[in-house]
Amino acid sequence: MKKDICAYTYEQLQTEIQALGEQRFRAKQIYEWLHVRLAEDFSEMTNLSKELRGRLNEQYEILPVVMLEKQESRLDGTCKFLFRLHDGHVVESVWMRYDYGISVCISSQVGCRMGCRFCASGIGGLERNLSPSEMLGQVYRLQKLMGERISNVVVMGTGEPLDNYDNLLTFLKILSGEHGLHISQRSITVSTCGIVPKMYELAKEHLQITLALSLHGATQEKRKRLMPVANAWELEEVLAACDDYFRETGRRITFEYSLIHGVNDTPEDARELIRILKPRNCHLNLIPVNAVKEYHLKQPDRKNARNFKNHLEKYGINVTLRRELGADIDGACGQLRRSFLHTQTEEADL
Ligand code: SAH
């Protein structure tokens, strides 16, 4: 079987290429072709001899991430993509324009096994983990398709990144490394539902990435109703892991909180949120929940959401109410992939 050449860090690729009897500088050239020039075939690597290109092609492969579908929001230019992987699985990614640059949101797994009660990604369970090169492949494909330099990457698409920890770490190292696209770690965000032991592990890496914690409930009871992962770790344990991350890295945690009408948007919820966030140096991101066909959850109306935010602000919480991008396309996590799989099944039924 051919080896996945994009999954090697710079140092690992040097070892690989030296083992082929080649000099170190060849590894630098190849790495640049893969991670800066975003080559998709060894034949593009014209500063290597034909013979070496041939040998690379025999032993290694560059796994394709192919665009299947693109939805563009007419409201704000946000684009949502469906990509096909080498084994036919599909994942989704999002491309967004902000004042500060281009941000992309990528998936870390095919499906997800966390089963959050408002999220479309978990409905079909987990299919498999994505390799580092498949995570990179989404970024690279988006950069090539859209032709603009990507400045920010958020791992907030389908999947739980800390449930695919080793691959995530390699991905982060290659993405931010000086020999690759060199995206600043401060411009990378990893979002987790709160896999406590992995949060401690990540803190020990001392990366400068932002860790986002999906909170969604400000008490253990509330959280448990929305997120099965809360059965494994108490809210207090999750918050202690967040504090540890901040201590180890100096990076403020972003808490994410999807506002769901009548479920977690009451004045009592706001009080509980203030109680846990007030003592912490953090940022709170409120996101009106995206309606998912399979669940009966409603967004609070805009006025209520704003009141909720203002109330928290009055108590000194650093809070933003996320501007909704791509509201007219299948915006929420896992929705595009689900509707795609759905049409496929319907077609198969015909
Ligand atoms: N598994 C990771 C990352 C993927 S989800 C995590 O849980 O953080 C990225 C964010 O979108 C999470 O905060 C998730 O809870 C939230 N999310 C999922 N479905 C949503 C929906 N229907 N509406 C609003 N936010 C949603």
Coordinates of C-alpha atoms and ligand atoms in Angstrom, one line a residue:
M1 CA 0.0 0.0 0.0
K2 CA 1.2 3.5 -0.8
K3 CA 2.0 5.8 2.0
D4 CA 0.1 9.1 2.6
I5 CA 2.8 11.6 2.0
C6 CA 1.0 14.7 3.2
A7 CA 0.6 13.3 6.7
Y8 CA 4.3 13.6 7.5
T9 CA 5.6 16.6 9.5
Y10 CA 8.6 18.4 8.0
E11 CA 11.0 16.4 10.2
Q12 CA 9.3 13.1 9.4
L13 CA 9.5 13.7 5.7
Q14 CA 13.2 14.4 6.0
T15 CA 13.7 11.0 7.6
E16 CA 11.5 9.4 4.9
I17 CA 13.4 11.0 2.0
Q18 CA 16.8 10.3 3.4
A19 CA 15.8 6.7 3.7
L20 CA 15.3 6.7 0.0
G21 CA 18.9 7.7 -0.4
E22 CA 18.2 11.3 -1.2
Q23 CA 19.7 14.4 0.3
R24 CA 17.9 16.4 2.9
F25 CA 17.2 19.4 0.7
R26 CA 15.0 17.2 -1.5
A27 CA 12.7 16.8 1.4
K28 CA 12.4 20.6 1.7
Q29 CA 11.6 20.8 -2.0
I30 CA 9.0 18.1 -1.8
Y31 CA 7.5 19.5 1.4
E32 CA 7.1 22.9 -0.3
W33 CA 5.4 21.3 -3.3
L34 CA 2.9 19.6 -1.0
H35 CA 2.2 22.2 1.6
V36 CA 3.0 25.6 0.0
R37 CA 2.4 25.1 -3.7
L38 CA -0.4 22.6 -2.9
A39 CA 0.6 20.2 -5.6
E40 CA -1.8 17.3 -6.2
D41 CA 0.4 15.1 -8.3
F42 CA 4.1 14.2 -8.3
S43 CA 4.4 15.1 -11.9
E44 CA 4.0 18.8 -10.9
M45 CA 7.3 18.6 -9.0
T46 CA 9.4 19.8 -11.9
N47 CA 12.5 20.6 -9.9
L48 CA 12.9 16.9 -9.0
S49 CA 14.3 14.4 -11.5
K50 CA 11.9 12.3 -13.4
E51 CA 13.4 9.2 -11.8
L52 CA 12.7 10.5 -8.3
R53 CA 9.2 11.6 -9.2
G54 CA 8.6 8.1 -10.5
R55 CA 9.9 6.5 -7.3
L56 CA 7.8 8.8 -5.1
N57 CA 4.8 7.9 -7.2
E58 CA 5.4 4.2 -6.6
Q59 CA 5.7 4.5 -2.8
Y60 CA 3.5 7.4 -1.9
E61 CA 0.2 9.0 -2.7
I62 CA -1.3 12.4 -2.4
L63 CA -4.9 11.7 -1.3
P64 CA -7.5 13.7 -3.2
V65 CA -10.2 15.9 -1.6
V66 CA -12.6 16.5 -4.4
M67 CA -15.4 19.1 -4.5
L68 CA -18.8 17.6 -5.0
E69 CA -21.0 20.5 -4.2
K70 CA -20.8 24.2 -3.5
Q71 CA -23.5 26.4 -1.9
E72 CA -23.0 30.1 -1.9
S73 CA -25.0 32.4 0.4
R74 CA -26.5 35.3 -1.5
L75 CA -26.6 37.2 1.8
D76 CA -22.9 37.4 2.7
G77 CA -20.9 35.3 0.2
T78 CA -20.3 32.5 2.7
C79 CA -19.7 29.2 0.8
K80 CA -20.3 25.8 2.0
F81 CA -18.6 22.9 0.3
L82 CA -19.1 19.1 0.2
F83 CA -15.9 17.2 -0.5
R84 CA -15.4 13.6 -1.4
L85 CA -12.5 11.6 0.1
H86 CA -10.6 8.8 -1.5
D87 CA -12.9 6.1 -0.1
G88 CA -16.1 7.8 -1.1
H89 CA -17.0 9.3 2.2
V90 CA -18.0 13.0 2.2
V91 CA -17.2 15.8 4.5
E92 CA -18.2 19.5 4.6
S93 CA -16.3 22.7 5.0
V94 CA -17.2 26.3 5.1
W95 CA -15.5 29.4 3.7
M96 CA -16.2 32.8 5.2
R97 CA -15.1 36.3 4.6
Y98 CA -14.6 38.5 7.7
D99 CA -13.1 42.0 8.1
Y100 CA -9.8 40.5 9.2
G101 CA -9.6 38.0 6.4
I102 CA -10.7 34.6 5.2
S103 CA -11.7 32.0 7.7
V104 CA -12.4 28.4 6.9
C105 CA -14.2 25.8 9.1
I106 CA -13.2 22.2 8.6
S107 CA -14.4 18.8 9.7
S108 CA -12.2 16.5 11.8
Q109 CA -14.2 13.2 11.4
V110 CA -16.7 11.6 9.1
G111 CA -19.8 11.8 11.3
C112 CA -19.5 12.1 15.1
R113 CA -20.1 9.9 18.1
M114 CA -20.9 12.6 20.6
G115 CA -24.6 12.7 20.0
C116 CA -25.3 16.3 21.0
R117 CA -29.1 16.8 20.9
F118 CA -29.1 19.8 18.7
C119 CA -26.4 18.9 16.2
A120 CA -26.9 17.3 12.8
S121 CA -23.4 15.8 12.7
G122 CA -24.1 13.1 15.3
I123 CA -27.3 11.7 13.8
G124 CA -25.7 9.0 11.8
G125 CA -22.9 8.2 14.4
L126 CA -19.2 8.1 13.6
E127 CA -18.0 6.6 10.3
R128 CA -14.2 7.2 10.7
N129 CA -11.5 9.6 11.7
L130 CA -10.0 12.0 9.2
S131 CA -6.2 11.7 8.6
P132 CA -4.1 14.8 9.0
S133 CA -3.8 15.1 5.3
E134 CA -7.6 15.0 4.9
M135 CA -7.9 17.9 7.3
L136 CA -5.2 19.7 5.5
G137 CA -6.8 18.7 2.2
Q138 CA -9.9 20.7 3.0
V139 CA -7.9 23.8 3.7
Y140 CA -5.8 23.4 0.6
R141 CA -8.7 22.7 -1.7
L142 CA -10.5 25.8 -0.4
Q143 CA -7.5 27.9 -0.9
K144 CA -7.1 26.7 -4.4
L145 CA -10.8 26.9 -5.3
M146 CA -11.3 30.4 -3.9
G147 CA -7.9 31.8 -4.8
E148 CA -7.5 33.9 -1.7
R149 CA -5.1 33.4 1.2
I150 CA -6.7 31.8 4.1
S151 CA -5.9 33.5 7.4
N152 CA -7.9 31.6 10.0
V153 CA -8.8 28.0 10.4
V154 CA -11.5 26.8 12.8
V155 CA -11.9 23.1 13.5
M156 CA -15.7 23.3 14.1
G157 CA -17.2 21.3 11.3
T158 CA -18.3 17.7 11.6
G159 CA -16.7 15.6 14.3
E160 CA -15.1 16.0 17.7
P161 CA -11.4 17.0 17.1
L162 CA -10.2 15.7 20.5
D163 CA -11.8 12.3 19.7
N164 CA -9.2 12.2 16.8
Y165 CA -6.4 13.6 18.9
D166 CA -3.2 12.4 17.3
N167 CA -4.3 13.2 13.8
L168 CA -5.4 16.6 15.0
L169 CA -2.1 17.4 16.5
T170 CA -0.2 16.4 13.4
F171 CA -2.6 18.5 11.3
L172 CA -2.0 21.6 13.6
K173 CA 1.7 21.2 13.4
I174 CA 1.8 21.0 9.6
L175 CA -0.7 23.8 9.1
S176 CA 1.1 26.2 11.4
G177 CA 4.7 25.1 10.7
E178 CA 7.1 27.5 9.1
H179 CA 7.7 25.3 6.1
G180 CA 4.0 24.9 5.2
L181 CA 1.2 27.4 4.8
H182 CA 2.4 28.8 8.1
I183 CA -0.9 29.9 9.4
S184 CA -0.4 31.5 12.8
Q185 CA -1.4 29.3 15.7
R186 CA -3.2 32.3 17.1
S187 CA -5.5 32.2 14.1
I188 CA -6.4 28.6 14.6
T189 CA -9.3 27.5 16.8
V190 CA -10.2 24.0 17.9
S191 CA -13.6 23.4 19.3
T192 CA -14.4 20.6 21.7
C193 CA -17.5 19.3 23.5
G194 CA -15.2 18.7 26.5
I195 CA -13.1 15.6 26.4
V196 CA -11.4 16.4 29.7
P197 CA -8.2 14.2 29.6
K198 CA -7.4 15.3 26.0
M199 CA -7.9 19.0 27.0
Y200 CA -5.1 18.4 29.6
E201 CA -2.9 16.7 27.0
L202 CA -3.4 19.6 24.5
A203 CA -2.5 22.1 27.2
K204 CA 0.8 20.4 27.7
E205 CA 1.7 20.9 24.0
H206 CA 1.8 24.7 24.7
L207 CA 0.5 25.6 21.4
Q208 CA -0.9 29.1 20.9
I209 CA -4.1 28.0 19.3
T210 CA -7.5 29.0 20.8
L211 CA -9.5 26.3 22.5
A212 CA -13.2 26.7 22.3
L213 CA -15.4 24.8 24.7
S214 CA -19.0 24.0 23.7
L215 CA -20.8 24.8 26.9
H216 CA -24.5 25.1 25.9
G217 CA -25.6 24.6 29.5
A218 CA -24.4 26.5 32.6
T219 CA -25.2 23.7 35.1
Q220 CA -24.3 20.0 35.1
E221 CA -28.1 19.1 34.8
K222 CA -28.7 21.4 31.8
R223 CA -25.6 20.3 30.0
K224 CA -26.4 16.7 30.5
R225 CA -29.8 17.2 28.8
L226 CA -28.1 18.6 25.7
M227 CA -24.8 16.8 25.6
P228 CA -24.4 13.1 26.4
V229 CA -20.6 13.7 26.9
A230 CA -21.6 15.4 30.1
N231 CA -22.3 12.0 31.5
A232 CA -18.6 11.2 31.4
W233 CA -17.3 14.5 32.9
E234 CA -19.0 16.8 35.3
L235 CA -19.2 20.5 34.4
E236 CA -16.7 21.3 37.2
E237 CA -14.2 18.9 35.7
V238 CA -14.6 20.5 32.3
L239 CA -14.1 24.0 33.7
A240 CA -11.0 22.9 35.7
A241 CA -9.6 21.6 32.4
C242 CA -10.3 25.0 30.8
D243 CA -8.5 26.8 33.6
D244 CA -5.6 24.5 33.2
Y245 CA -5.4 25.3 29.4
F246 CA -5.4 29.0 30.2
R247 CA -2.7 28.5 32.8
E248 CA -0.5 26.4 30.6
T249 CA -0.8 28.4 27.4
G250 CA -1.9 31.9 28.4
R251 CA -4.7 31.6 25.8
R252 CA -8.2 32.7 26.8
I253 CA -10.8 30.0 26.4
T254 CA -13.8 30.8 24.1
F255 CA -17.0 29.4 25.5
E256 CA -19.7 28.6 22.9
Y257 CA -23.3 28.6 23.8
S258 CA -26.0 27.9 21.3
L259 CA -29.2 29.7 22.4
I260 CA -32.2 27.4 22.2
H261 CA -35.6 29.0 22.8
G262 CA -37.1 27.9 26.2
V263 CA -34.3 25.5 26.8
N264 CA -31.2 27.5 27.9
D265 CA -32.1 31.1 27.2
T266 CA -34.0 32.1 30.4
P267 CA -32.9 34.7 33.0
E268 CA -32.0 31.8 35.3
D269 CA -29.7 30.5 32.6
A270 CA -28.1 33.9 32.3
R271 CA -27.5 34.0 36.1
E272 CA -25.9 30.6 36.1
L273 CA -23.7 31.6 33.2
I274 CA -22.5 34.7 35.0
R275 CA -21.8 32.7 38.1
I276 CA -19.4 30.3 36.2
L277 CA -17.9 32.8 33.7
K278 CA -17.4 35.9 35.9
P279 CA -14.4 34.6 37.7
R280 CA -12.7 33.5 34.5
N281 CA -10.7 35.4 31.9
C282 CA -12.6 34.1 28.9
H283 CA -14.8 35.0 26.0
L284 CA -18.4 33.9 25.4
N285 CA -19.8 33.4 22.0
L286 CA -23.6 33.1 21.8
I287 CA -24.9 31.4 18.7
P288 CA -28.7 31.3 18.0
V289 CA -29.2 27.6 17.4
N290 CA -29.6 26.6 13.8
A291 CA -32.8 24.7 13.2
V292 CA -32.1 21.0 12.4
K293 CA -34.9 19.2 10.7
E294 CA -34.6 16.1 12.9
Y295 CA -35.0 18.1 16.1
H296 CA -37.7 20.5 17.3
L297 CA -35.6 23.3 18.6
K298 CA -36.3 26.9 18.1
Q299 CA -34.0 30.0 18.0
P300 CA -34.9 32.7 20.5
D301 CA -36.1 35.8 18.6
R302 CA -33.4 38.3 17.9
K303 CA -34.6 40.6 20.6
N304 CA -34.5 37.9 23.3
A305 CA -31.0 36.9 22.2
R306 CA -29.9 40.5 22.4
N307 CA -31.4 40.9 25.9
F308 CA -29.6 37.8 27.0
K309 CA -26.3 39.1 25.7
N310 CA -26.8 42.6 27.2
H311 CA -27.6 41.1 30.5
L312 CA -24.3 39.2 30.6
E313 CA -22.5 42.2 29.4
K314 CA -23.8 44.3 32.2
Y315 CA -22.2 41.8 34.6
G316 CA -18.9 42.2 32.9
I317 CA -18.9 39.1 30.8
N318 CA -16.9 39.4 27.6
V319 CA -19.6 38.3 25.1
T320 CA -20.5 38.4 21.5
L321 CA -23.7 37.3 19.7
R322 CA -22.4 35.6 16.6
R323 CA -23.4 37.2 13.4
E324 CA -25.2 34.6 11.4
L325 CA -23.4 33.8 8.2
G326 CA -24.8 31.6 5.5
A327 CA -28.3 31.6 7.1
D328 CA -29.8 30.8 3.7
I329 CA -27.7 27.7 3.1
D330 CA -27.4 24.5 5.1
G331 CA -25.4 26.5 7.7
A332 CA -25.4 24.2 10.7
C333 CA -22.9 21.5 11.4
G334 CA -23.5 18.4 9.5
Q335 CA -26.5 19.7 7.6
L336 CA -25.2 19.7 4.1
R337 CA -23.6 16.3 4.5
R338 CA -26.9 15.0 5.9
S339 CA -29.0 16.4 3.1
F340 CA -26.5 15.0 0.6
L341 CA -26.6 11.5 2.1
H342 CA -30.4 11.8 2.2
T343 CA -30.8 12.6 -1.5
Q344 CA -28.5 9.7 -2.3
T345 CA -30.6 7.3 -0.3
E346 CA -33.7 8.7 -2.0
E347 CA -32.2 8.2 -5.4
A348 CA -31.2 4.7 -4.4
D349 CA -34.8 4.0 -3.4
L350 CA -36.2 5.0 -6.8
Ligands
SAH1 N1 -17.3 18.6 18.3 C1 -16.9 20.0 18.5 C2 -16.8 20.8 17.2 C3 -17.9 20.7 16.2 S1 -19.3 21.6 16.4 C4 -17.6 20.7 19.5 O1 -18.6 20.1 20.1 O2 -17.3 21.8 19.9 C5 -19.0 23.3 16.4 C6 -20.0 24.1 17.3 O3 -21.3 24.2 16.7 C7 -20.2 23.5 18.7 O4 -20.2 24.4 19.6 C8 -21.5 22.8 18.5 O5 -22.1 22.6 19.7 C9 -22.3 23.8 17.7 N2 -23.5 23.4 17.0 C10 -23.8 22.1 16.5 N3 -25.0 22.1 16.0 C11 -25.5 23.3 16.1 C12 -26.7 23.9 15.8 N4 -27.7 23.2 15.2 N5 -26.9 25.2 16.0 C13 -25.9 25.9 16.6 N6 -24.7 25.5 17.0 C14 -24.5 24.2 16.7

